[in-house]
Tab-separated table of C-alpha atoms and ligand atoms in Angstrom:
chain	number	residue	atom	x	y	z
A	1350	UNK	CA	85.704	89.728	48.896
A	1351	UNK	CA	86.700	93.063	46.969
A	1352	UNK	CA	85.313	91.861	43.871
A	1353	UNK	CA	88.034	93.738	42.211
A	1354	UNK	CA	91.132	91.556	39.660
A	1355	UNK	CA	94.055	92.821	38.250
A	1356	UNK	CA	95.899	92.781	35.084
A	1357	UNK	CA	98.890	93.910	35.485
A	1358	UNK	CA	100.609	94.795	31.858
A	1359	UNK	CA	104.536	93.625	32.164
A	1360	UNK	CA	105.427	92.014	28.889
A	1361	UNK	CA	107.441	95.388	26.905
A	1362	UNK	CA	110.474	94.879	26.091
A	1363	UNK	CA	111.837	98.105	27.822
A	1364	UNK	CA	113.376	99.142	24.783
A	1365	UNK	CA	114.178	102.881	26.002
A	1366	UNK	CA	115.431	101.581	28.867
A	1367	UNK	CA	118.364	100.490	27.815
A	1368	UNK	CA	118.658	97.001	29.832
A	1369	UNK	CA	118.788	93.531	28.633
A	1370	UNK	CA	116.497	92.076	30.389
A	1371	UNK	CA	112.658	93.035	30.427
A	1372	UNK	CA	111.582	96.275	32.211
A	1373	UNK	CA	109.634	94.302	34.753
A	1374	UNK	CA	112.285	92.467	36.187
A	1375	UNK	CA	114.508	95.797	37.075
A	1376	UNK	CA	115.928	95.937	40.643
A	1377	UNK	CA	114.265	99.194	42.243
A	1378	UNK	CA	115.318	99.205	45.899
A	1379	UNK	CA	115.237	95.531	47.213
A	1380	UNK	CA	112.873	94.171	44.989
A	1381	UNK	CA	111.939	94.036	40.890
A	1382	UNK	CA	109.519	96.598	39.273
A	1383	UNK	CA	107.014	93.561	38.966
A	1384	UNK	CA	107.037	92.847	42.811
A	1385	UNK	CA	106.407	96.499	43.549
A	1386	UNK	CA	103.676	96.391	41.403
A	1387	UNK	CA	102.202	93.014	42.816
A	1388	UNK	CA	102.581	94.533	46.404
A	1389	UNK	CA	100.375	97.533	45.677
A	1390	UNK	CA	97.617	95.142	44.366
A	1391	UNK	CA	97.207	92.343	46.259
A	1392	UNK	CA	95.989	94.246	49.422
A	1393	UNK	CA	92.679	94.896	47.169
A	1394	UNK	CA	92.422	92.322	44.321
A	1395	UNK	CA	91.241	88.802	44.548
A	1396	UNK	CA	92.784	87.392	41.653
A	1397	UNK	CA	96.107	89.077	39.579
A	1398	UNK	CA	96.867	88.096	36.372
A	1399	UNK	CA	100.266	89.016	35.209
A	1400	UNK	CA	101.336	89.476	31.557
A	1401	UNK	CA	104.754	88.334	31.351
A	1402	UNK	CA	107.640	88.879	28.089
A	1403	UNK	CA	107.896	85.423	26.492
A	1404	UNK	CA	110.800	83.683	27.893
A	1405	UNK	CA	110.632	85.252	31.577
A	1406	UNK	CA	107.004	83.723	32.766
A	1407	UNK	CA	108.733	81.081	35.080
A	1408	UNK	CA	111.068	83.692	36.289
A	1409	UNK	CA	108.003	86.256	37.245
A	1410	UNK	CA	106.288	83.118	38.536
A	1411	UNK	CA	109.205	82.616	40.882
A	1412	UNK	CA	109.504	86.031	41.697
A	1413	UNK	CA	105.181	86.652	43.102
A	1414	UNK	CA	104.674	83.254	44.209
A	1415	UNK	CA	101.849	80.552	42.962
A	1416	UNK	CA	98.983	82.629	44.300
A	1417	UNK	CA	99.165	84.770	40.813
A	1418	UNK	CA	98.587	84.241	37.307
A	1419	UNK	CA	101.155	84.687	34.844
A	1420	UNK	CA	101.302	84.252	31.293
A	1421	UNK	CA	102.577	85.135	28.129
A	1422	UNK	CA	101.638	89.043	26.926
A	1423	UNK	CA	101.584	89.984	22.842
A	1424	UNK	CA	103.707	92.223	20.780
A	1425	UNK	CA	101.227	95.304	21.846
A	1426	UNK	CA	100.267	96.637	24.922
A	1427	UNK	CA	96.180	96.131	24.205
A	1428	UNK	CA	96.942	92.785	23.366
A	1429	UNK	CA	98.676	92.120	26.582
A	1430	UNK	CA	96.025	93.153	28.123
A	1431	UNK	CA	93.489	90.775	26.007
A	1432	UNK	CA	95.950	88.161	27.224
A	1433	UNK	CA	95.575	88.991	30.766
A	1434	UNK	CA	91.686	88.955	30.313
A	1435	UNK	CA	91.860	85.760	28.769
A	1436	UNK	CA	93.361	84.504	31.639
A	1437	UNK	CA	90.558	85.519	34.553
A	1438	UNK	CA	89.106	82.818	36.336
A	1439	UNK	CA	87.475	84.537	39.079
A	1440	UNK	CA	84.144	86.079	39.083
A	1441	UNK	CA	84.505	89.716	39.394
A	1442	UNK	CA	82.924	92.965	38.612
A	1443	UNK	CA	85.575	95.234	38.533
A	1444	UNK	CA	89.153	94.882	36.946
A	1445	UNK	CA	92.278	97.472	37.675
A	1446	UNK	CA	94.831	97.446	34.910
A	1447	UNK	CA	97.929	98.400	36.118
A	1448	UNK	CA	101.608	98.998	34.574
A	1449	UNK	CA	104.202	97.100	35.891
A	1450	UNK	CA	106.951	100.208	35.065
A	1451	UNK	CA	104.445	102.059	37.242
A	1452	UNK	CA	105.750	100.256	40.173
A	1453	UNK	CA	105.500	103.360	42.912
A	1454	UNK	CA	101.766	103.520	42.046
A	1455	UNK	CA	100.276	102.740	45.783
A	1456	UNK	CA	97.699	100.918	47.517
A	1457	UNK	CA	95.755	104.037	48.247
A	1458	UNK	CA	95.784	104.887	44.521
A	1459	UNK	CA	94.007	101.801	43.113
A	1460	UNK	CA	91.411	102.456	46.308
A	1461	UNK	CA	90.132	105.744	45.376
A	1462	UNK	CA	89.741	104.154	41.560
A	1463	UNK	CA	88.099	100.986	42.858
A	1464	UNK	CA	85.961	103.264	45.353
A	1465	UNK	CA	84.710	105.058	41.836
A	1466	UNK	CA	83.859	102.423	40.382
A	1467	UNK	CA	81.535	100.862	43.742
A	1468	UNK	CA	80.067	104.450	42.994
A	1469	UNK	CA	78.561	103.298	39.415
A	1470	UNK	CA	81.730	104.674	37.096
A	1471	UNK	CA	81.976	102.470	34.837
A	1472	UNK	CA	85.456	103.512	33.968
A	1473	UNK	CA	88.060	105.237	36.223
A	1474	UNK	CA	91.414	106.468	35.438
A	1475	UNK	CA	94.047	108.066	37.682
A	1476	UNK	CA	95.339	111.931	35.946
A	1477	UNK	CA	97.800	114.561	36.948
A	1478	UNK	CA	97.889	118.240	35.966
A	1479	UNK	CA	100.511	119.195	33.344
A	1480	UNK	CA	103.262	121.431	33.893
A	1481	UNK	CA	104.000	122.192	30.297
A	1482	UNK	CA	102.046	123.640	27.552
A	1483	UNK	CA	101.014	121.369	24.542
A	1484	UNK	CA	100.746	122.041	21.010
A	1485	UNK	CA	99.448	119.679	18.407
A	1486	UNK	CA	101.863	119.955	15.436
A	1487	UNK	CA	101.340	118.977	11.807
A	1488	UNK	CA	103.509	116.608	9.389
A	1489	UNK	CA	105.922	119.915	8.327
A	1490	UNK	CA	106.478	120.329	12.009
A	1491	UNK	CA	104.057	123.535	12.604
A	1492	UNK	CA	102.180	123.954	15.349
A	1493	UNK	CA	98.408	123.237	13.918
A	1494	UNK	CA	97.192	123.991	17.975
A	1495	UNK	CA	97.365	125.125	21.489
A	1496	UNK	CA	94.856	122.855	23.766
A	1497	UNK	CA	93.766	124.593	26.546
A	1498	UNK	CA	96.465	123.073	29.576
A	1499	UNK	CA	93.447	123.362	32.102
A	1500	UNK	CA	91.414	120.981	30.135
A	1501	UNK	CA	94.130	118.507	29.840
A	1502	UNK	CA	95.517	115.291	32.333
A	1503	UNK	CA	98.500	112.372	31.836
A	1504	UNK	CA	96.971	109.725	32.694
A	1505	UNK	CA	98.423	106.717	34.428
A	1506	UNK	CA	97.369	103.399	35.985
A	1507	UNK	CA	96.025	101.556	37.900
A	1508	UNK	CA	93.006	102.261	35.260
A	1509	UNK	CA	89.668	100.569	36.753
A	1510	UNK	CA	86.929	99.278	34.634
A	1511	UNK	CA	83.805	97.557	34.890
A	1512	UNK	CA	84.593	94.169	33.514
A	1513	UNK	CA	82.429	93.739	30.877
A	1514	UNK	CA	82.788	96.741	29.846
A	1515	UNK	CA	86.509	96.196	29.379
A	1516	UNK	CA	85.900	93.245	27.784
A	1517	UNK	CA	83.847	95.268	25.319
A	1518	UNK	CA	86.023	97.896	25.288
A	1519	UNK	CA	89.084	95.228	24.005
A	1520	UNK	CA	86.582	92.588	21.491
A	1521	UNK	CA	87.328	95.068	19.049
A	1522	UNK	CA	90.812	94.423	18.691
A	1523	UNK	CA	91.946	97.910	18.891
A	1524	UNK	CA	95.102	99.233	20.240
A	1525	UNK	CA	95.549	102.032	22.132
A	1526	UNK	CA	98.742	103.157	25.009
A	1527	UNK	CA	96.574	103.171	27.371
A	1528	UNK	CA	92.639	101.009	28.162
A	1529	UNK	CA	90.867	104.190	28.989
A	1530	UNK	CA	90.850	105.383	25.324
A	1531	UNK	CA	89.440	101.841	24.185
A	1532	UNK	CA	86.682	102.769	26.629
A	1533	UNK	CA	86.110	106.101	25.604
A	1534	UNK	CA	85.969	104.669	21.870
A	1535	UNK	CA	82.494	102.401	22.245
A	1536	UNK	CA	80.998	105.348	24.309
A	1537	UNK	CA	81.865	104.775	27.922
A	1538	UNK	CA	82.157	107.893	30.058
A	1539	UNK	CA	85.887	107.299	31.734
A	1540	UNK	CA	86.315	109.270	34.630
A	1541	UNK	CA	89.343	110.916	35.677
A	1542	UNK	CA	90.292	110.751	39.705
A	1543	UNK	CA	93.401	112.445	40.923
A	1544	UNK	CA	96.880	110.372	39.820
A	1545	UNK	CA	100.008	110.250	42.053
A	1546	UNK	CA	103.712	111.744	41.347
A	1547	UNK	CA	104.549	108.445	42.462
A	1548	UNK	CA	102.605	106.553	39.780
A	1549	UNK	CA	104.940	107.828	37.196
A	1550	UNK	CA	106.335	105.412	34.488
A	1551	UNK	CA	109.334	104.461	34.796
A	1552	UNK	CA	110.795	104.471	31.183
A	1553	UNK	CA	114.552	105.697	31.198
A	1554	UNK	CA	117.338	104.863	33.634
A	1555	UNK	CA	116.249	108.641	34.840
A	1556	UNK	CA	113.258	107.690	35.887
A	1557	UNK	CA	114.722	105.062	38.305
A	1558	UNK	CA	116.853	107.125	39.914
A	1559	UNK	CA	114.077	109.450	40.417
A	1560	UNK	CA	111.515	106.213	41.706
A	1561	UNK	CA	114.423	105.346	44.009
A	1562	UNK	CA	114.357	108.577	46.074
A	1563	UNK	CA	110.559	108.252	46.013
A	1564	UNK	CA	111.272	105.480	47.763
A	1565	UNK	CA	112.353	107.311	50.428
A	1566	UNK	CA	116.190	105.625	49.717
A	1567	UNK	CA	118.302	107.679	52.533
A	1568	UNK	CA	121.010	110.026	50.982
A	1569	UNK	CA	123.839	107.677	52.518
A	1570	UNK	CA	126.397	107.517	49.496
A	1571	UNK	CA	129.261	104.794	50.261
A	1572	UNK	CA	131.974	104.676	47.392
A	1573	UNK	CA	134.210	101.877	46.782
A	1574	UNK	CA	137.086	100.845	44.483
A	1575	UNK	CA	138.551	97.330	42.866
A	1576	UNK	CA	141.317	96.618	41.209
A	1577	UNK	CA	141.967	93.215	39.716
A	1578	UNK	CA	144.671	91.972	37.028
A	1579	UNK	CA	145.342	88.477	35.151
A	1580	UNK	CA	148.768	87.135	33.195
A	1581	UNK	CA	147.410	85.909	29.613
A	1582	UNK	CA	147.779	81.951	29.664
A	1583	UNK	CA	147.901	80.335	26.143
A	1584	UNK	CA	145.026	77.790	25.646
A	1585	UNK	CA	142.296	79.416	27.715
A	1586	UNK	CA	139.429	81.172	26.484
A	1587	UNK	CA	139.073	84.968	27.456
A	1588	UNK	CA	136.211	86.200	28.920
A	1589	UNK	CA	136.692	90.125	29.494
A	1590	UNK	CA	133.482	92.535	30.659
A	1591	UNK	CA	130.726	89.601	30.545
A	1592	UNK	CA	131.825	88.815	26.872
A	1593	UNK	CA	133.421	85.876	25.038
A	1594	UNK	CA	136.483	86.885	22.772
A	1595	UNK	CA	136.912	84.168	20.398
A	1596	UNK	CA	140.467	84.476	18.672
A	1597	UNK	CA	142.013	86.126	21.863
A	1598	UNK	CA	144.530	84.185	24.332
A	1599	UNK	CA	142.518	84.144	27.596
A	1600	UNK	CA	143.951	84.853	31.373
A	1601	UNK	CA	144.936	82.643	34.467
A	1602	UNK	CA	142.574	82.539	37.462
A	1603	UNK	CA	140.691	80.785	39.558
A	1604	UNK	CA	137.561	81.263	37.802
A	1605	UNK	CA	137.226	83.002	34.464
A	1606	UNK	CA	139.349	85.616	35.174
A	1607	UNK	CA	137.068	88.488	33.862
A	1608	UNK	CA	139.554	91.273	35.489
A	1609	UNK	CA	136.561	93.764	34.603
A	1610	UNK	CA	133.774	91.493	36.407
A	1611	UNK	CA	136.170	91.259	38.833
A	1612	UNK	CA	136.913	94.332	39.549
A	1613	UNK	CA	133.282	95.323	39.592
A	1614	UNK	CA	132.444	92.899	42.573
A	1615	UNK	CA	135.410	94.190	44.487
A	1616	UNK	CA	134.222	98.062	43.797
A	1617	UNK	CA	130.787	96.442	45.273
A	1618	UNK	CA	132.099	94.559	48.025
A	1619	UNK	CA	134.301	97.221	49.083
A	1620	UNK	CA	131.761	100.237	49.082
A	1621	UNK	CA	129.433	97.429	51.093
A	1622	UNK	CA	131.693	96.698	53.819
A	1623	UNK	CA	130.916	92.958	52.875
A	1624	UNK	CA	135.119	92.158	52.916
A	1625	UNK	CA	136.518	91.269	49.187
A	1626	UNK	CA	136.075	88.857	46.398
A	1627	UNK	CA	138.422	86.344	48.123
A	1628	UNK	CA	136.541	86.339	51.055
A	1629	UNK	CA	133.527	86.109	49.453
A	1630	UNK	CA	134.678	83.629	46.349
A	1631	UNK	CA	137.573	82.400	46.952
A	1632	UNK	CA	139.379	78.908	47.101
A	1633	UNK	CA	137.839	77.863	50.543
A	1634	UNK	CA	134.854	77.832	48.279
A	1635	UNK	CA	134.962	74.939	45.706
A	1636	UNK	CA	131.467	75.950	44.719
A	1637	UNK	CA	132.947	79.054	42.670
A	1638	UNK	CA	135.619	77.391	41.125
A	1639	UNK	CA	135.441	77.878	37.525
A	1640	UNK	CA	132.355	80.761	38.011
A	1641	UNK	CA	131.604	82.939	35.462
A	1642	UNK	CA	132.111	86.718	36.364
A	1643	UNK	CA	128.322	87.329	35.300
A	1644	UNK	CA	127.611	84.284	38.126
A	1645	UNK	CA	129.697	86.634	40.321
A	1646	UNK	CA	128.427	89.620	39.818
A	1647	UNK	CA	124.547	88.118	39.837
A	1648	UNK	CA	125.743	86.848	43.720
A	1649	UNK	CA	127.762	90.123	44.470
A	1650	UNK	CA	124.581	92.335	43.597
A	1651	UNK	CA	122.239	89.262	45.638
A	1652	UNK	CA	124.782	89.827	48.777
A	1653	UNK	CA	124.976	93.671	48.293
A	1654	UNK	CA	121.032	94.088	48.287
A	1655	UNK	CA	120.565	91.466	51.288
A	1656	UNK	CA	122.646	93.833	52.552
A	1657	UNK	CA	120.106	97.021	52.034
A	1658	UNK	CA	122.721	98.696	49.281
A	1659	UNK	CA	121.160	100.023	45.828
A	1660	UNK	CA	123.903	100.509	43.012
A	1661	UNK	CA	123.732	104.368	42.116
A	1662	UNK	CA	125.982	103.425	39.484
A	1663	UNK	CA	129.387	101.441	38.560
A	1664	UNK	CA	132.442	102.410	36.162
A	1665	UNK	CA	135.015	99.922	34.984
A	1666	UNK	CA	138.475	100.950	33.200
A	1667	UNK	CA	140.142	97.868	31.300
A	1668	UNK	CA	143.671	98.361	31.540
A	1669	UNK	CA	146.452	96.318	28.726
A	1670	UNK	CA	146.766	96.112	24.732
A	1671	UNK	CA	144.076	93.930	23.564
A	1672	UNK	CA	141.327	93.187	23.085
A	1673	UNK	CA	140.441	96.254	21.262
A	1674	UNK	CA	137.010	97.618	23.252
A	1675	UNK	CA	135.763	99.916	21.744
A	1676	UNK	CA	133.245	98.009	19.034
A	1677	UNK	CA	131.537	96.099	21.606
A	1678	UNK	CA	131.403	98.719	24.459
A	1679	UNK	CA	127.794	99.050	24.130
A	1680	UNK	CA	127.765	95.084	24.571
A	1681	UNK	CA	129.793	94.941	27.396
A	1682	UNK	CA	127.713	97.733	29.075
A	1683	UNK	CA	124.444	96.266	28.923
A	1684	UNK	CA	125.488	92.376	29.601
A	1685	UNK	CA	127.459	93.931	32.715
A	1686	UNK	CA	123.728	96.091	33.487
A	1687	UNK	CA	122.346	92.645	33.226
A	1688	UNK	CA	123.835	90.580	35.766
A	1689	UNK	CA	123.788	93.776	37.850
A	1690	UNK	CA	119.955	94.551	38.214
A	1691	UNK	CA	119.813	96.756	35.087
A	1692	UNK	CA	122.372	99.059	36.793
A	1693	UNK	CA	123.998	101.886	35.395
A	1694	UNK	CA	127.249	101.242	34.139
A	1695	UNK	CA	130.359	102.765	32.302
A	1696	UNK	CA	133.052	100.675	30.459
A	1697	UNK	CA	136.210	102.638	29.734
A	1698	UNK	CA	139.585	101.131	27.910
A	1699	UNK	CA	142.983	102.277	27.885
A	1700	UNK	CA	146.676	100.962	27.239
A	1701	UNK	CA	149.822	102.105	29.685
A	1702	UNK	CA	151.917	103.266	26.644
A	1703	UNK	CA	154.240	100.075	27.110
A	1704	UNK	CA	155.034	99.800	30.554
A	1705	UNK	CA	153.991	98.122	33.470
A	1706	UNK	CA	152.531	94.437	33.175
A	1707	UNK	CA	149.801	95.009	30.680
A	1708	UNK	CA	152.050	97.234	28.426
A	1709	UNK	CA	153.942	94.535	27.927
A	1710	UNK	CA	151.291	92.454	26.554
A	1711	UNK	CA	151.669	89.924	29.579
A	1712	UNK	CA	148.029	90.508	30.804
A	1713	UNK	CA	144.801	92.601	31.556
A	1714	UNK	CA	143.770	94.507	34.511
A	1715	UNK	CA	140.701	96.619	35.087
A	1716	UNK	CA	140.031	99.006	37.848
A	1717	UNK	CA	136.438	99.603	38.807
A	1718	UNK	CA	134.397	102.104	41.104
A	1719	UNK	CA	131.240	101.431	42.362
A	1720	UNK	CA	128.481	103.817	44.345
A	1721	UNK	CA	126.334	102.374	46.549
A	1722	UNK	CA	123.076	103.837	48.467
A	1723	UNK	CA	121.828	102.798	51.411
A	1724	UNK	CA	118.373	102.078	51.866
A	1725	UNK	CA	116.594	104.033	54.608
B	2359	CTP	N1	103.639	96.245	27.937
B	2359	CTP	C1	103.066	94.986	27.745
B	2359	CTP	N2	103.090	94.397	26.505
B	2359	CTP	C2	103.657	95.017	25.462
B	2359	CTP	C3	104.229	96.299	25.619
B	2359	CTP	C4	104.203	96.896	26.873
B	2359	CTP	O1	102.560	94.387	28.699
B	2359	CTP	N3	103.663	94.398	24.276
B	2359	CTP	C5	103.643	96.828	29.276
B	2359	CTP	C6	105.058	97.146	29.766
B	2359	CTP	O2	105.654	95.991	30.342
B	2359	CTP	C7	104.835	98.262	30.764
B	2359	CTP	C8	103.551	98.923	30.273
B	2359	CTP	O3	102.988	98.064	29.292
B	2359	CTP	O4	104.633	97.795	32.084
B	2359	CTP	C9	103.819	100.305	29.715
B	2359	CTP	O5	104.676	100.209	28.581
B	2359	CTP	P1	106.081	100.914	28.438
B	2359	CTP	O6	106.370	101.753	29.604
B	2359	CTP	O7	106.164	101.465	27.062
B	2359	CTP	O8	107.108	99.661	28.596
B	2359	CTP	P2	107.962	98.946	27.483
B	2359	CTP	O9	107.146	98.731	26.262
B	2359	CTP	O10	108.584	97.766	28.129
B	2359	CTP	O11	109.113	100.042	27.215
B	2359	CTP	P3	109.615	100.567	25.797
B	2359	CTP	O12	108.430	101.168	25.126
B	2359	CTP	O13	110.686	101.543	26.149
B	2359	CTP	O14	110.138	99.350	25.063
B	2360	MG	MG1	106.348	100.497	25.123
């Protein structure tokens, strides 16, 4: 019995991210930021509560398995958190409260903070030296300070608390970015134990590009190209880049004919080795008749990972004369990101100055590149 729970904060929105879908459920390597997370804790904690983005709980549920708690976070971080301490059941003395966009954080981490605490801390948090200098600056923009850099830490999580003092820490309703300062705000003395590179916070698509070569991802880069192109056909919807385009005569096909979702699984399929989107897709299949290219896509990136491939990143080029792009580009990007693991991706447009197929107006094509990694 460790006598140690978890909280692990995963209901933000991910906001600077740039995804549309919650933070937590990012693809980083073969599994979502939340599993990560999970698999660093349950080697020490008895009981994990999870704090999940309204909307996604089943999904995170799904994802960890019946063994952990999930439920519904607030609009703050603190109040996630009073949400996940709501939701204890077990009867522990120690708590670790953990960031799910900290998903590299390890095992070994939350042990040396849990060790603290078995010491008598009552309150442990993981820090790392800064590189930079750091000024304090006023409202006109001045600097009003220079804090001495030796006397300063960034802090991270797993943070590990005595219970009831966290409990205390939180009945005041306070918010703060991070527990340890609730703590340190009824009197506590929060002690700092050395923080891992490999706890940082993943925030920006940056960040997970750095996380994924933490991971120890092998440098072997595999490219690979698609190409895919539709005839208009009066009377059918189009569906181009993930999006409906009400008002616009929609393509031919099999399935949807999204020529840019298309394309994309083809780029995938091809820098895989894992044969085409026929192969794959195609007619011998019933089951994919009429499948959206977001369904395709979603089972391209499930077949690609199974596979041991991370996407470094994808780029699609829509090829004919309408529909005009470029006012839902930034649409297009993140609903393809979506179905794609929060991947990067790059949506392009162009017209072939008349000629050719899609000059003519008789149809779209798109053309797609895709670069894989594969994982060590
Ligand atoms: N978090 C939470 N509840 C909130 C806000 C944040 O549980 N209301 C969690 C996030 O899921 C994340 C951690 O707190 O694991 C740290 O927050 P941050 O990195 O800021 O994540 P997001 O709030 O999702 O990102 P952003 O601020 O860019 O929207
Ligand atoms: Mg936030």
């Amino acid at each position: 019995m460790s006598q140690c729970a978890a909280i692990i904060a995963a209901a933000g929105s991910g906001e600077r991210f740039g995804a549309t879908l919650p933070k937590a459920l990012i693809t980083l390597g073969n599994r979502t930021l939340i599993e990560h997370a999970v698999a660093a804790l349950a080697p020490i904690a008895s009981e994990i509560v999870i704090c999940a983005p309204a909307g996604y709980e089943k999904q995170i549920q799904e994802l960890v398995g019946n063994d952990i708690t999930v439920v519904v976070g607030g609009t703050t971080r603190s109040e996630s958190v009073r949400a996940g301490i709501a939701a204890l059941t077990g009867n522990n003395k120690y708590v670790l409260v953990h960031d799910a966009a900290r998903a590299l954080a390890t095992t070994d981490l939350a042990e040396r903070v849990l060790a603290a605490l078995k010491k008598g801390e009552s309150a442990v948090i993981p820090g790392l030296d800064l590189v930079d200098t750091v000024k304090s600056v006023d409202a006109s923009g001045h600097v009003s300070a220079t804090p001495d850099r030796a006397s300063l830490r960034r802090v991270q999580t797993p943070q590990g608390f005595d219970l009831d003092v966290l409990k205390k820490a939180h009945a005041t309703g306070a918010d703060a970015t991070d527990d340890g300062a609730l703590v340190e705000a009824i009197g506590h003395k929060v002690l700092i134990v050395n923080g891992e590179e490999r706890a940082l916070k993943i925030t920006t698509p940056a960040d997970l590009a750095t996380a994924l070569s933490m991971l120890g991802a092998s440098s072997e880069f595999r490219t690979g190209v698609g190409v895919d192109a539709h005839a208009f056909a009066e009377g059918r919807e189009l569906w181009l880049a993930g999006l409906h385009w009400p008002n616009e005569t929609g393509v031919d096909g099999h399935s949807d004919g999204d020529v840019a979702a298309h394309a994309i699984c083809d780029a995938l399929f091809a820098a895989a080795q894992l044969g085409d989107l026929g192969s794959n897709f195609g007619i011998d299949k019933p089951e994919y008749a009429g499948a959206s290219g977001l369904t395709l896509l979603k089972e391209t990136l499930q077949k690609i990972t199974a596979a041991s491939y991370v996407i470094s990143n994808v780029s699609v080029q829509i090829i004919g004369n309408r529909p005009k792009l470029a006012g839902r580009r930034s649409e297009a990007i993140s609903t393809l990101s979506a179905a794609l693991g929060g991947a990067n991706v790059s949506v392009l447009a162009t017209t072939t100055d008349g000629m050719g197929l899609t000059g003519e107006g008789r149809g779209i094509a798109a053309i797609a590149s895709a670069l894989l990694i594969k994982q060590g």
